[in-house]
Coordinates of C-alpha atoms in Angstrom, one line a residue:
Chain A
M1 CA 34.8 -8.7 -23.2
A2 CA 31.8 -9.0 -21.0
S3 CA 29.6 -6.0 -21.3
E4 CA 29.7 -3.4 -18.5
P5 CA 27.0 -3.6 -15.8
T6 CA 23.8 -1.7 -16.0
Y7 CA 22.7 1.1 -13.6
S8 CA 20.5 -1.5 -11.8
E9 CA 23.3 -4.1 -11.7
A10 CA 25.5 -1.4 -10.2
Y11 CA 23.0 -1.1 -7.4
Q12 CA 23.0 -4.9 -6.9
S13 CA 26.7 -4.9 -6.8
G14 CA 26.9 -2.1 -4.2
I15 CA 24.2 -3.6 -2.0
R16 CA 25.6 -7.1 -2.2
E17 CA 29.1 -6.0 -1.1
E18 CA 27.8 -3.9 1.7
M19 CA 25.4 -6.6 3.0
N20 CA 28.3 -9.0 3.0
N21 CA 30.3 -6.5 5.0
N22 CA 27.7 -5.4 7.5
P23 CA 25.1 -7.9 8.8
K24 CA 23.0 -5.0 10.1
I25 CA 22.0 -4.0 6.5
F26 CA 18.6 -5.3 5.3
I27 CA 16.2 -4.4 2.6
M28 CA 12.4 -4.2 2.6
G29 CA 9.9 -3.3 0.0
T30 CA 7.3 -4.7 -2.3
D31 CA 8.1 -7.4 -4.9
L32 CA 11.7 -7.7 -3.9
Q33 CA 12.3 -11.4 -3.3
E34 CA 11.1 -13.1 -6.5
R35 CA 10.9 -10.2 -8.9
G36 CA 14.0 -8.4 -7.6
G37 CA 12.1 -5.1 -7.5
H38 CA 10.3 -3.4 -10.3
F39 CA 13.6 -2.3 -11.9
A40 CA 15.6 -5.5 -11.2
Q41 CA 17.5 -3.4 -8.7
V42 CA 17.8 -6.2 -6.2
K43 CA 17.5 -9.2 -8.5
G44 CA 19.2 -12.2 -7.0
I45 CA 19.8 -10.5 -3.6
A46 CA 17.1 -12.4 -1.7
Q47 CA 18.3 -15.7 -3.1
E48 CA 21.8 -14.8 -1.8
F49 CA 20.8 -13.3 1.6
G50 CA 17.5 -14.9 2.5
G51 CA 14.1 -13.6 3.4
E52 CA 15.0 -12.1 6.7
R53 CA 17.4 -9.6 5.1
V54 CA 15.4 -9.0 1.9
R55 CA 11.8 -8.6 3.2
D56 CA 8.7 -8.5 1.0
T57 CA 6.3 -6.1 2.5
P58 CA 2.6 -5.4 2.1
I59 CA 1.8 -2.2 0.1
S60 CA 1.9 -0.1 3.2
E61 CA 4.2 2.8 2.6
A62 CA 3.7 4.4 6.0
A63 CA 4.5 1.2 7.8
M64 CA 7.4 0.4 5.5
I65 CA 9.1 3.7 6.4
A66 CA 8.1 3.5 10.0
A67 CA 9.6 0.1 10.2
G68 CA 12.8 1.5 8.7
V69 CA 12.8 4.4 11.1
G70 CA 12.3 2.3 14.2
A71 CA 14.8 -0.4 13.1
A72 CA 17.4 2.3 12.3
M73 CA 17.0 3.9 15.7
Y74 CA 17.5 0.5 17.2
G75 CA 20.8 0.2 15.4
M76 CA 20.0 -1.7 12.2
R77 CA 20.7 -0.3 8.7
P78 CA 17.5 -0.6 6.8
V79 CA 17.0 0.1 3.1
V80 CA 13.4 0.7 2.3
D81 CA 12.8 0.3 -1.4
L82 CA 9.7 2.1 -2.5
N83 CA 10.1 1.0 -6.2
F84 CA 8.6 4.3 -7.4
M85 CA 9.5 7.6 -5.7
D86 CA 5.8 8.7 -6.1
F87 CA 4.8 6.1 -3.5
A88 CA 6.7 8.2 -0.8
L89 CA 3.6 10.3 -0.6
G90 CA 1.9 7.5 1.5
A91 CA 4.7 7.9 4.0
M92 CA 5.6 11.6 3.9
D93 CA 5.0 12.0 7.7
E94 CA 7.3 9.1 8.4
I95 CA 10.0 10.6 6.1
I96 CA 9.8 14.3 7.0
N97 CA 8.5 14.5 10.6
Q98 CA 10.0 11.3 11.8
A99 CA 13.1 10.1 9.9
A100 CA 14.4 13.6 9.2
H101 CA 13.8 15.1 12.6
I102 CA 14.7 12.4 15.1
R103 CA 18.4 13.0 15.4
Y104 CA 17.8 16.7 16.2
M105 CA 15.7 15.8 19.3
F106 CA 16.2 12.3 20.5
N107 CA 19.9 11.6 20.9
G108 CA 20.0 8.9 18.3
S109 CA 20.6 8.5 14.6
V110 CA 18.4 7.2 11.8
P111 CA 20.7 5.4 9.3
L112 CA 17.9 4.8 6.8
I113 CA 18.2 4.6 3.0
I114 CA 15.0 5.2 1.1
R115 CA 15.6 4.0 -2.5
A116 CA 13.2 4.6 -5.3
T117 CA 13.2 5.0 -9.0
S118 CA 12.2 8.5 -10.0
G119 CA 12.2 10.9 -12.9
I120 CA 10.1 11.4 -16.0
A121 CA 9.3 8.5 -18.3
Q122 CA 5.9 7.1 -19.0
A123 CA 2.6 6.0 -17.3
G124 CA 1.3 9.4 -16.4
A125 CA 0.8 11.7 -13.4
H126 CA 1.0 9.2 -10.5
H127 CA 4.4 7.7 -11.4
N128 CA 6.3 10.8 -12.7
N129 CA 6.5 13.4 -9.9
S130 CA 9.7 15.2 -9.3
F131 CA 10.2 15.4 -5.6
E132 CA 13.9 16.4 -5.6
S133 CA 13.2 19.9 -4.2
F134 CA 10.8 18.6 -1.5
F135 CA 13.5 16.3 0.0
A136 CA 16.5 18.6 -0.5
H137 CA 14.4 21.3 1.2
T138 CA 13.9 19.2 4.4
P139 CA 16.4 19.6 7.2
G140 CA 17.9 16.3 8.1
L141 CA 17.6 14.6 4.7
S142 CA 20.3 14.0 2.2
V143 CA 19.5 13.3 -1.4
A144 CA 21.5 11.3 -4.0
V145 CA 20.7 11.5 -7.7
P146 CA 23.2 9.2 -9.4
G147 CA 23.6 9.7 -13.2
T148 CA 25.9 6.8 -13.9
P149 CA 26.4 3.2 -12.8
W150 CA 29.6 4.2 -11.2
D151 CA 27.8 6.8 -9.0
V152 CA 25.0 4.4 -8.2
K153 CA 27.4 2.0 -6.6
G154 CA 29.7 4.6 -5.1
L155 CA 27.0 6.8 -3.6
L156 CA 25.1 3.8 -2.2
K157 CA 28.2 2.6 -0.4
T158 CA 28.8 6.0 1.1
A159 CA 25.2 6.2 2.2
L160 CA 25.3 2.8 3.8
R161 CA 28.3 3.7 5.8
A162 CA 27.0 7.0 7.1
D163 CA 24.4 7.7 9.8
D164 CA 21.7 9.7 8.2
P165 CA 18.4 9.3 6.3
V166 CA 19.2 9.4 2.6
I167 CA 16.7 9.6 -0.3
F168 CA 18.3 7.6 -3.0
M169 CA 16.7 8.6 -6.4
M170 CA 17.5 6.5 -9.4
H171 CA 16.2 7.6 -12.7
K172 CA 13.8 5.4 -14.7
K173 CA 15.4 6.0 -18.0
L174 CA 18.8 5.1 -16.7
T175 CA 17.8 1.7 -15.5
G176 CA 19.4 -0.1 -18.4
M177 CA 22.3 2.3 -18.9
R178 CA 25.7 0.5 -19.0
G179 CA 29.0 1.8 -17.7
P180 CA 32.0 1.0 -15.5
I181 CA 31.5 0.5 -11.8
G182 CA 34.1 0.7 -9.0
G183 CA 35.4 -1.9 -6.7
P184 CA 34.5 -2.6 -3.0
E185 CA 36.2 0.5 -1.7
D186 CA 35.5 2.9 -4.6
L187 CA 33.2 5.2 -2.6
V188 CA 31.7 8.3 -4.2
P189 CA 31.4 11.1 -1.6
F190 CA 28.2 13.1 -1.2
G191 CA 28.4 16.8 -2.0
K192 CA 31.1 16.5 -4.6
A193 CA 30.0 17.4 -8.2
R194 CA 31.7 15.8 -11.1
I195 CA 32.8 17.5 -14.3
A196 CA 31.1 15.3 -16.9
R197 CA 32.4 17.3 -19.8
E198 CA 35.1 19.9 -20.0
G199 CA 34.6 23.2 -21.7
A200 CA 35.6 26.8 -21.3
D201 CA 32.8 28.8 -22.9
A202 CA 29.8 28.1 -20.7
T203 CA 28.8 25.8 -17.8
L204 CA 25.7 23.6 -17.7
V205 CA 24.7 22.3 -14.3
T206 CA 22.5 19.2 -14.1
Y207 CA 22.1 15.7 -12.6
G208 CA 20.6 12.3 -13.3
Y209 CA 19.1 11.5 -16.7
T210 CA 19.3 15.1 -17.9
L211 CA 23.0 14.6 -18.3
I212 CA 22.2 12.7 -21.6
P213 CA 20.3 15.4 -23.4
A214 CA 22.7 18.0 -22.0
M215 CA 25.6 16.1 -23.4
K216 CA 23.9 15.9 -26.8
A217 CA 23.3 19.7 -26.7
A218 CA 26.9 20.3 -25.8
E219 CA 28.1 18.2 -28.8
T220 CA 25.9 20.3 -31.1
L221 CA 27.4 23.4 -29.8
A222 CA 30.9 21.9 -30.1
A223 CA 30.2 21.5 -33.8
E224 CA 29.6 25.2 -33.8
G225 CA 32.9 25.9 -32.1
K226 CA 31.6 26.5 -28.5
Q227 CA 32.8 24.2 -25.7
V228 CA 30.3 23.7 -22.9
E229 CA 31.4 22.4 -19.5
I230 CA 28.9 20.0 -17.8
L231 CA 28.7 19.7 -14.1
D232 CA 26.9 16.6 -12.7
L233 CA 25.8 17.4 -9.1
R234 CA 25.5 13.7 -8.1
T235 CA 23.8 14.7 -4.8
L236 CA 21.3 17.6 -4.2
F237 CA 21.9 17.7 -0.5
P238 CA 24.6 18.2 0.4
M239 CA 25.1 20.2 -2.8
D240 CA 28.5 21.1 -4.2
M241 CA 27.8 24.9 -4.4
D242 CA 31.6 25.5 -4.3
A243 CA 31.9 23.7 -7.7
V244 CA 29.0 25.7 -9.1
I245 CA 30.4 29.0 -8.0
E246 CA 33.9 28.1 -9.2
A247 CA 32.4 27.3 -12.6
V248 CA 30.6 30.6 -12.7
K249 CA 33.9 32.3 -12.0
R250 CA 35.6 30.2 -14.7
T251 CA 33.2 30.5 -17.6
G252 CA 30.9 33.4 -16.6
R253 CA 28.0 31.8 -18.4
M254 CA 25.7 29.3 -16.8
V255 CA 22.6 27.2 -17.7
V256 CA 20.9 25.0 -15.0
V257 CA 18.7 22.2 -16.3
D258 CA 16.5 19.5 -14.8
E259 CA 13.1 18.0 -15.6
A260 CA 11.2 19.2 -12.5
P261 CA 8.7 22.1 -12.8
L262 CA 10.8 25.3 -12.8
F263 CA 8.9 27.0 -10.0
A264 CA 10.5 26.6 -6.6
S265 CA 12.9 24.0 -8.0
I266 CA 16.5 22.9 -7.4
T267 CA 17.5 24.9 -10.5
A268 CA 16.1 28.0 -8.8
E269 CA 18.2 27.3 -5.7
I270 CA 21.4 26.9 -7.8
A271 CA 20.7 30.0 -9.9
A272 CA 19.9 32.2 -6.9
T273 CA 22.9 31.0 -4.8
A274 CA 25.4 31.3 -7.7
S275 CA 24.1 34.7 -8.6
E276 CA 24.5 36.0 -5.0
A277 CA 27.9 34.5 -4.6
A278 CA 29.5 35.3 -8.0
F279 CA 27.3 38.0 -9.6
D280 CA 30.4 40.0 -10.8
S281 CA 31.7 37.0 -12.7
L282 CA 28.5 36.5 -14.7
K283 CA 28.4 37.9 -18.2
G284 CA 24.6 37.7 -18.1
P285 CA 21.8 36.1 -16.2
I286 CA 21.9 32.4 -15.4
V287 CA 19.3 30.6 -17.5
R288 CA 17.2 27.9 -16.1
V289 CA 15.5 25.1 -18.1
G290 CA 12.9 22.8 -16.5
A291 CA 9.4 21.4 -16.9
Q292 CA 6.1 23.3 -17.2
R293 CA 4.2 23.3 -14.0
A294 CA 1.7 20.7 -15.1
P295 CA 1.0 17.1 -13.9
L296 CA 2.6 14.7 -16.3
S297 CA 0.4 13.4 -19.0
A298 CA 0.4 9.7 -20.1
D299 CA 0.6 10.8 -23.8
P300 CA 4.1 10.8 -25.2
G301 CA 3.6 14.0 -27.1
M302 CA 2.3 15.7 -24.1
V303 CA 5.3 14.5 -22.0
E304 CA 7.7 16.0 -24.6
A305 CA 5.8 19.2 -24.4
T306 CA 6.0 19.3 -20.6
I307 CA 9.7 18.6 -20.0
P308 CA 12.8 20.2 -21.6
S309 CA 14.0 19.0 -25.0
I310 CA 17.5 18.9 -26.3
S311 CA 16.6 22.0 -28.4
D312 CA 15.4 23.8 -25.3
I313 CA 18.8 23.1 -23.7
E314 CA 20.6 24.2 -26.9
A315 CA 18.6 27.4 -27.0
A316 CA 19.5 28.2 -23.4
L317 CA 23.1 27.6 -24.1
R318 CA 23.0 29.8 -27.2
K319 CA 21.4 32.5 -25.1
V320 CA 24.2 32.6 -22.4
L321 CA 26.8 32.3 -25.1
S322 CA 25.4 35.4 -26.8
Y323 CA 26.3 37.6 -23.7
Chain B
M1 CA 0.6 -8.6 42.0
G2 CA 4.1 -8.3 43.2
T3 CA 6.0 -7.7 46.4
R4 CA 5.1 -4.9 48.9
E5 CA 8.0 -2.9 47.7
E6 CA 6.9 -3.2 44.1
M7 CA 3.4 -2.1 44.9
L8 CA 4.6 0.8 46.9
A9 CA 6.9 1.8 44.1
M10 CA 4.0 1.8 41.7
L11 CA 1.9 3.8 44.0
R12 CA 4.7 6.3 44.5
M13 CA 5.4 6.6 40.8
M14 CA 1.7 7.3 40.1
M15 CA 1.7 9.9 42.9
M16 CA 4.8 11.5 41.5
I17 CA 3.3 11.7 38.0
R18 CA 0.1 13.3 39.3
N19 CA 2.0 15.9 41.3
F20 CA 4.3 16.5 38.3
E21 CA 1.4 17.1 36.0
E22 CA -0.6 19.3 38.3
T23 CA 2.5 21.3 39.0
A24 CA 3.4 21.5 35.3
D25 CA -0.1 22.6 34.5
K26 CA 0.2 25.6 36.8
L27 CA 3.6 26.5 35.5
T28 CA 2.2 26.4 31.9
L29 CA -0.6 28.7 32.8
R30 CA 2.1 31.0 34.3
G31 CA 3.9 31.0 30.9
K32 CA 6.8 28.9 32.0
V33 CA 6.3 26.2 29.4
S34 CA 6.6 27.0 25.8
G35 CA 4.2 25.5 23.2
G36 CA 1.6 24.2 25.6
M37 CA 1.6 20.9 27.3
H38 CA -0.5 17.7 27.4
N39 CA -1.4 16.8 30.9
S40 CA -1.8 13.0 31.6
S41 CA -3.5 13.3 35.1
G42 CA -5.8 10.4 35.4
Q43 CA -3.9 8.1 33.1
E44 CA -1.1 7.2 35.5
A45 CA -2.0 3.5 35.8
V46 CA -1.5 2.9 32.1
A47 CA 2.1 4.2 32.1
V48 CA 3.1 2.7 35.4
G49 CA 1.4 -0.6 34.8
V50 CA 3.2 -1.0 31.4
M51 CA 6.6 0.0 32.7
S52 CA 6.3 -2.2 35.7
A53 CA 6.1 -5.2 33.4
L54 CA 8.9 -4.2 31.1
A55 CA 12.7 -4.7 31.5
P56 CA 14.7 -1.5 31.7
D57 CA 16.1 -1.9 28.2
D58 CA 12.8 -2.6 26.5
V59 CA 11.9 0.1 24.1
I60 CA 9.0 2.5 24.1
A61 CA 7.7 4.9 21.4
T62 CA 4.8 7.1 22.3
T63 CA 2.5 9.9 21.7
H64 CA 1.9 13.7 22.2
R65 CA 0.8 12.9 25.7
S66 CA 3.8 11.2 27.2
H67 CA 5.0 12.7 30.4
H68 CA 3.6 9.8 32.4
H69 CA 5.2 7.2 30.0
T70 CA 8.5 9.0 30.3
L71 CA 8.6 9.4 34.0
A72 CA 7.4 5.8 34.5
K73 CA 10.2 4.7 32.1
G74 CA 12.6 6.0 34.7
F75 CA 13.4 9.5 33.5
S76 CA 13.8 11.9 36.4
A77 CA 11.3 14.6 37.2
R78 CA 14.1 17.0 36.9
E79 CA 14.9 16.2 33.3
V80 CA 11.3 16.0 32.2
M81 CA 10.4 19.3 33.9
A82 CA 13.5 20.9 32.4
E83 CA 12.4 19.7 29.0
L84 CA 9.0 21.2 29.4
M85 CA 10.7 24.5 30.0
T86 CA 13.0 23.8 26.9
K87 CA 16.1 23.8 29.1
A88 CA 19.5 22.3 28.0
T89 CA 19.3 19.9 30.9
G90 CA 16.0 18.4 29.6
V91 CA 15.4 15.0 28.2
S92 CA 15.7 16.3 24.6
K93 CA 18.2 19.0 25.5
G94 CA 15.5 21.6 25.3
R95 CA 14.6 20.9 21.7
G96 CA 11.4 19.0 22.2
A97 CA 9.3 20.3 25.1
S98 CA 6.2 18.5 26.2
M99 CA 5.4 16.7 22.9
H100 CA 8.9 15.5 22.0
L101 CA 10.4 13.7 25.0
G102 CA 12.9 11.0 24.0
D103 CA 16.3 9.5 24.3
V104 CA 17.1 6.7 22.0
A105 CA 20.1 5.6 24.0
R106 CA 17.8 4.9 26.9
G107 CA 15.2 3.0 25.0
H108 CA 12.7 5.9 24.6
F109 CA 12.1 6.4 20.9
G110 CA 10.2 9.6 21.4
G111 CA 7.0 11.3 22.1
N112 CA 5.4 12.4 18.9
G113 CA 3.4 15.4 17.6
I114 CA 1.7 13.2 15.0
V115 CA -1.1 10.9 15.9
G116 CA -0.2 7.2 15.4
A117 CA 3.4 7.9 14.3
G118 CA 5.0 6.7 17.6
M119 CA 3.3 3.3 17.4
G120 CA 4.7 2.8 13.9
I121 CA 8.2 3.6 15.2
G122 CA 7.7 1.1 18.0
M123 CA 6.8 -1.5 15.4
G124 CA 10.1 -0.6 13.6
A125 CA 12.0 -0.9 16.9
A126 CA 10.4 -4.4 17.3
L127 CA 11.7 -5.3 13.9
G128 CA 15.2 -4.1 14.9
I129 CA 15.0 -6.2 18.0
K130 CA 13.9 -9.3 16.1
L131 CA 16.7 -8.9 13.4
A132 CA 19.3 -8.3 16.1
G133 CA 18.2 -11.4 17.9
D134 CA 17.7 -9.6 21.2
K135 CA 15.4 -10.7 23.9
K136 CA 13.4 -7.5 24.3
V137 CA 10.1 -6.1 23.4
A138 CA 9.0 -2.7 22.1
V139 CA 5.8 -1.0 23.3
G140 CA 4.1 1.3 20.9
F141 CA 1.7 3.7 22.6
V142 CA -1.2 5.1 20.7
G143 CA -4.3 7.0 21.8
D144 CA -7.9 6.4 21.0
G145 CA -7.5 9.2 18.3
G146 CA -4.8 7.0 16.7
M147 CA -7.3 4.2 16.2
N148 CA -8.7 6.0 13.2
T149 CA -5.6 6.8 11.3
G150 CA -4.7 4.3 8.6
R151 CA -1.0 4.1 9.5
T152 CA -1.9 2.4 12.8
W153 CA -3.4 -0.6 11.1
E154 CA -0.6 -0.7 8.5
A155 CA 1.8 -1.1 11.4
V156 CA -0.4 -3.6 13.3
N157 CA -0.6 -5.7 10.1
M158 CA 3.1 -5.6 9.6
A159 CA 3.8 -6.5 13.2
A160 CA 1.4 -9.5 12.9
I161 CA 2.7 -10.9 9.6
W162 CA 6.3 -10.7 10.9
K163 CA 5.5 -11.8 14.5
L164 CA 7.3 -8.8 15.9
P165 CA 7.9 -8.4 19.6
L166 CA 5.5 -5.5 19.8
I167 CA 2.9 -4.6 22.4
V168 CA 0.5 -2.0 21.1
V169 CA -1.0 -0.2 24.1
V170 CA -3.9 2.1 23.4
D171 CA -3.7 4.8 26.1
N172 CA -7.4 5.2 25.6
N173 CA -8.6 8.4 27.4
Q174 CA -11.7 8.3 25.2
Y175 CA -11.4 11.7 23.7
A176 CA -9.5 12.5 20.5
V177 CA -8.8 16.1 21.5
E178 CA -12.5 16.9 22.1
T179 CA -14.2 14.2 20.0
F180 CA -15.6 11.3 22.0
I181 CA -14.2 8.1 20.6
E182 CA -17.6 6.4 20.1
R183 CA -18.8 9.2 17.8
V184 CA -16.1 8.5 15.3
T185 CA -15.2 4.8 15.6
A186 CA -17.2 2.4 13.4
G187 CA -17.8 -1.0 14.9
G188 CA -17.1 0.5 18.4
D189 CA -15.0 -2.5 19.6
L190 CA -11.3 -1.8 19.2
P191 CA -10.0 -5.2 20.2
K192 CA -12.4 -6.7 17.7
R193 CA -11.0 -4.5 15.0
A194 CA -7.4 -5.4 16.0
S195 CA -8.2 -9.1 16.3
G196 CA -9.0 -9.1 12.6
F197 CA -5.3 -8.9 12.1
G198 CA -4.8 -12.2 13.9
L199 CA -3.3 -11.1 17.1
P200 CA -4.4 -11.3 20.7
A201 CA -6.4 -8.2 21.5
S202 CA -8.3 -7.2 24.6
T203 CA -9.7 -4.3 26.6
I204 CA -8.3 -3.8 30.0
D205 CA -9.0 -1.5 32.9
G206 CA -6.6 1.3 32.5
Q207 CA -7.4 2.6 36.0
N208 CA -6.1 -0.6 37.6
V209 CA -2.4 -0.6 37.6
L210 CA -2.1 -4.2 38.5
E211 CA -4.4 -5.3 35.7
V212 CA -2.4 -3.3 33.2
K213 CA 0.9 -4.8 34.6
D214 CA -0.4 -8.3 34.4
A215 CA -1.7 -7.9 30.8
V216 CA 1.6 -6.4 29.7
A217 CA 3.6 -9.1 31.4
K218 CA 1.6 -11.7 29.6
A219 CA 2.0 -9.9 26.3
R220 CA 5.8 -9.6 26.9
D221 CA 6.1 -13.3 27.6
F222 CA 4.1 -14.0 24.4
A223 CA 6.4 -11.8 22.4
L224 CA 9.6 -13.2 23.8
A225 CA 8.4 -16.7 23.0
G226 CA 8.3 -15.6 19.4
N227 CA 4.5 -15.4 19.1
G228 CA 4.4 -11.8 18.0
P229 CA 2.4 -8.8 18.9
T230 CA -0.5 -8.1 21.3
F231 CA -3.0 -5.3 21.3
L232 CA -4.2 -3.9 24.6
N233 CA -6.9 -1.3 24.8
A234 CA -6.4 0.3 28.2
V235 CA -9.5 2.4 29.0
T236 CA -8.6 5.4 31.1
Y237 CA -9.6 9.1 31.5
R238 CA -7.9 12.4 31.3
Y239 CA -8.9 14.9 34.0
Y240 CA -7.7 18.0 32.3
G241 CA -8.2 19.4 28.8
H242 CA -6.4 18.2 25.7
N243 CA -4.0 21.1 26.2
V244 CA -3.4 23.2 29.2
G245 CA -6.1 25.8 29.8
E246 CA -8.7 24.2 27.5
K247 CA -12.1 23.8 29.2
G248 CA -14.3 22.5 26.5
Q249 CA -18.0 21.8 26.6
Y250 CA -17.6 18.3 25.1
R251 CA -18.0 16.4 28.3
T252 CA -19.9 17.1 31.6
L253 CA -18.4 18.1 34.9
E254 CA -20.3 15.2 36.4
E255 CA -18.5 12.8 34.1
I256 CA -15.1 14.1 35.1
E257 CA -16.1 14.1 38.8
D258 CA -17.3 10.5 38.5
W259 CA -13.9 9.3 37.2
R260 CA -12.0 11.3 39.7
T261 CA -14.0 10.2 42.7
N262 CA -14.9 6.7 41.9
R263 CA -12.2 5.4 39.5
D264 CA -9.0 7.3 40.3
P265 CA -6.0 4.9 39.7
I266 CA -4.1 6.3 42.7
D267 CA -7.0 6.1 45.1
Q268 CA -7.8 2.6 44.0
L269 CA -4.3 1.2 44.5
A270 CA -3.9 3.1 47.8
A271 CA -7.2 1.8 49.1
R272 CA -6.3 -1.7 48.2
L273 CA -2.9 -1.5 49.8
F274 CA -4.4 0.0 53.0
A275 CA -7.0 -2.8 53.0
D276 CA -4.4 -5.5 52.6
G277 CA -2.3 -4.0 55.4
L278 CA 0.6 -3.2 53.0
L279 CA 0.3 0.5 53.5
D280 CA -0.2 2.6 56.7
Q281 CA -1.0 6.3 57.0
A282 CA 2.5 7.3 58.2
T283 CA 4.1 5.6 55.2
F284 CA 1.5 7.2 52.9
D285 CA 2.2 10.7 54.4
E286 CA 5.9 10.1 54.0
M287 CA 5.4 9.2 50.3
T288 CA 3.2 12.3 49.8
A289 CA 5.9 14.5 51.3
S290 CA 8.7 13.0 49.4
V291 CA 6.9 13.3 46.1
E292 CA 6.2 17.0 46.9
A293 CA 9.9 17.5 47.7
E294 CA 10.9 15.7 44.5
I295 CA 8.7 17.9 42.3
K296 CA 9.7 21.1 44.1
D297 CA 13.3 20.2 43.5
A298 CA 12.5 19.4 39.8
V299 CA 10.9 22.8 39.3
E300 CA 13.9 24.6 40.9
F301 CA 16.3 22.5 38.8
A302 CA 14.4 23.3 35.6
E303 CA 14.0 27.0 36.4
N304 CA 17.7 27.3 37.2
S305 CA 18.9 25.4 34.1
P306 CA 20.1 27.3 31.1
N307 CA 18.2 27.3 27.8
P308 CA 20.0 25.6 24.8
D309 CA 22.7 27.7 23.3
P310 CA 21.3 29.4 20.1
A311 CA 24.8 28.8 18.6
D312 CA 23.9 25.1 18.4
V313 CA 21.0 25.5 16.1
M314 CA 22.8 23.5 13.3
L315 CA 24.1 20.9 15.7
N316 CA 22.7 17.4 15.0
V317 CA 20.6 18.3 12.0
D318 CA 22.5 15.4 10.5
S319 CA 25.6 13.5 11.4
G320 CA 27.9 15.6 9.2
K321 CA 29.3 12.4 7.7
L322 CA 27.8 13.1 4.3
R323 CA 28.9 16.7 4.3
G324 CA 32.7 16.0 4.1

């Protein structure tokens, strides 16, 4: 049996099918045509669709996003590929003031996908920022954070058929992850969390790469007789707060984990909203696990000390299970 | 040049913009306009010259000072005045006011509160036009202040490498808020700077509507033939402060008076039309009266229009398609 596709191949599959369906979709970014992107996310796509629809750009982030905004307003469906999410900082005005705010004022839509690889891995402070909360915070933007090949393809298809600017964040450490993917019409809706693991004793809410250490922590606790439910948010805006609140009501114990600095983070939003909505169902405080509020070091030991470990997640779960 | 009717239409449009701006200035000082406003008086020939050379469905994207571009693009004085007063009948349904006039469906991709941003969007529109295979152009307006933001040159470079049907028009009123362009612009010569990107670039007299029109018409033909972008530095002058009510010490009254008296774009065209026998006093008086009536009507319309419904705050934040 042929092996299952990788997370990057899932993206290729989704973009290829949608480009075949819709001639208005095109991609632009750096190093896309020959290299196929820094994560092989569009490998072979230029050879299939040509240089007009897979455009190599100069390293001009502001112009790349501006080109996407203007072309989207004109009626095209651009995908701007920044390779690394950190590079969005060179185009924050184009993303926040322009892409996100145009629909509200100017009687038009901006169907623009901004894809980038994100998350914590290696190479230090300039390639390992966690901007999830920036983007989810901004009115007008939607944010996808797929944690599996299936969701990469399905969420991408949904985004390419909608009419809004979408920040599509793919985690570095999932690039080579293999798993099943859906067919041409297997769309994954935004705003619908997935139960990645069932369990009645506590709920762990997370997304993206953190699903993997979360799953390992849950297995450790299972060996100790406690079953932890894991919710994969899949998108951060819209966010499936209904699923989070239902989970609080179901298990009464909640841990929220990601690898962004804890202060003013997505985990804070989830804990606050769930506490407001379902305080009476909680057996004790929701516990958040995240990174220290430090730039990311290039040293592997420093990285480990900055972001949550499996044992940090286990400790948080043990704490809520002790209520 | 053009036909007599075209010339008179250009004159009338410039007169209408001037009356609109001077009226709106007074209304702003009386507290009728929320968030201030950027008066374009003196710069009419740039807007009218550009739009006279464009087709109705060509696209524009512009700056924080864009009343003149918007009116010249064909938006009514009523809807622009209403927008200044944040009325639901305004160009942007009362959500944008002076700085954010735009209607994508009518080829106006927006004014912009951020210097240089509109020109970049114009470049993107030009990419859309090229990919769609349409025979149109996009005009990206940018001010002299936008000549020193990096994004401007990223966009010019991208337009040049991809030969996009973009016309970059520098609506160069010479002052970035209160900073004289020459104080902050190395090299001094903007077309020289632009031509380094390999596209035709020139300085034109932004007080001469016919010169602006001709230059844009040439740039448009050049773009439609697949040759790519053109950079036009239209030197003009703003009679009022950057924002309403600002009377800075950064330029002399003599300088302002000189531009108003000797280089006014409306006076220049009118004088030429009188001299050429294309305009007589009775026609001119009639135009003056009809402009006054049009702006008076626009003010009444705006004042009598409702503000947007606060219940609609969440409307059009996004399409809703991703929220199920």
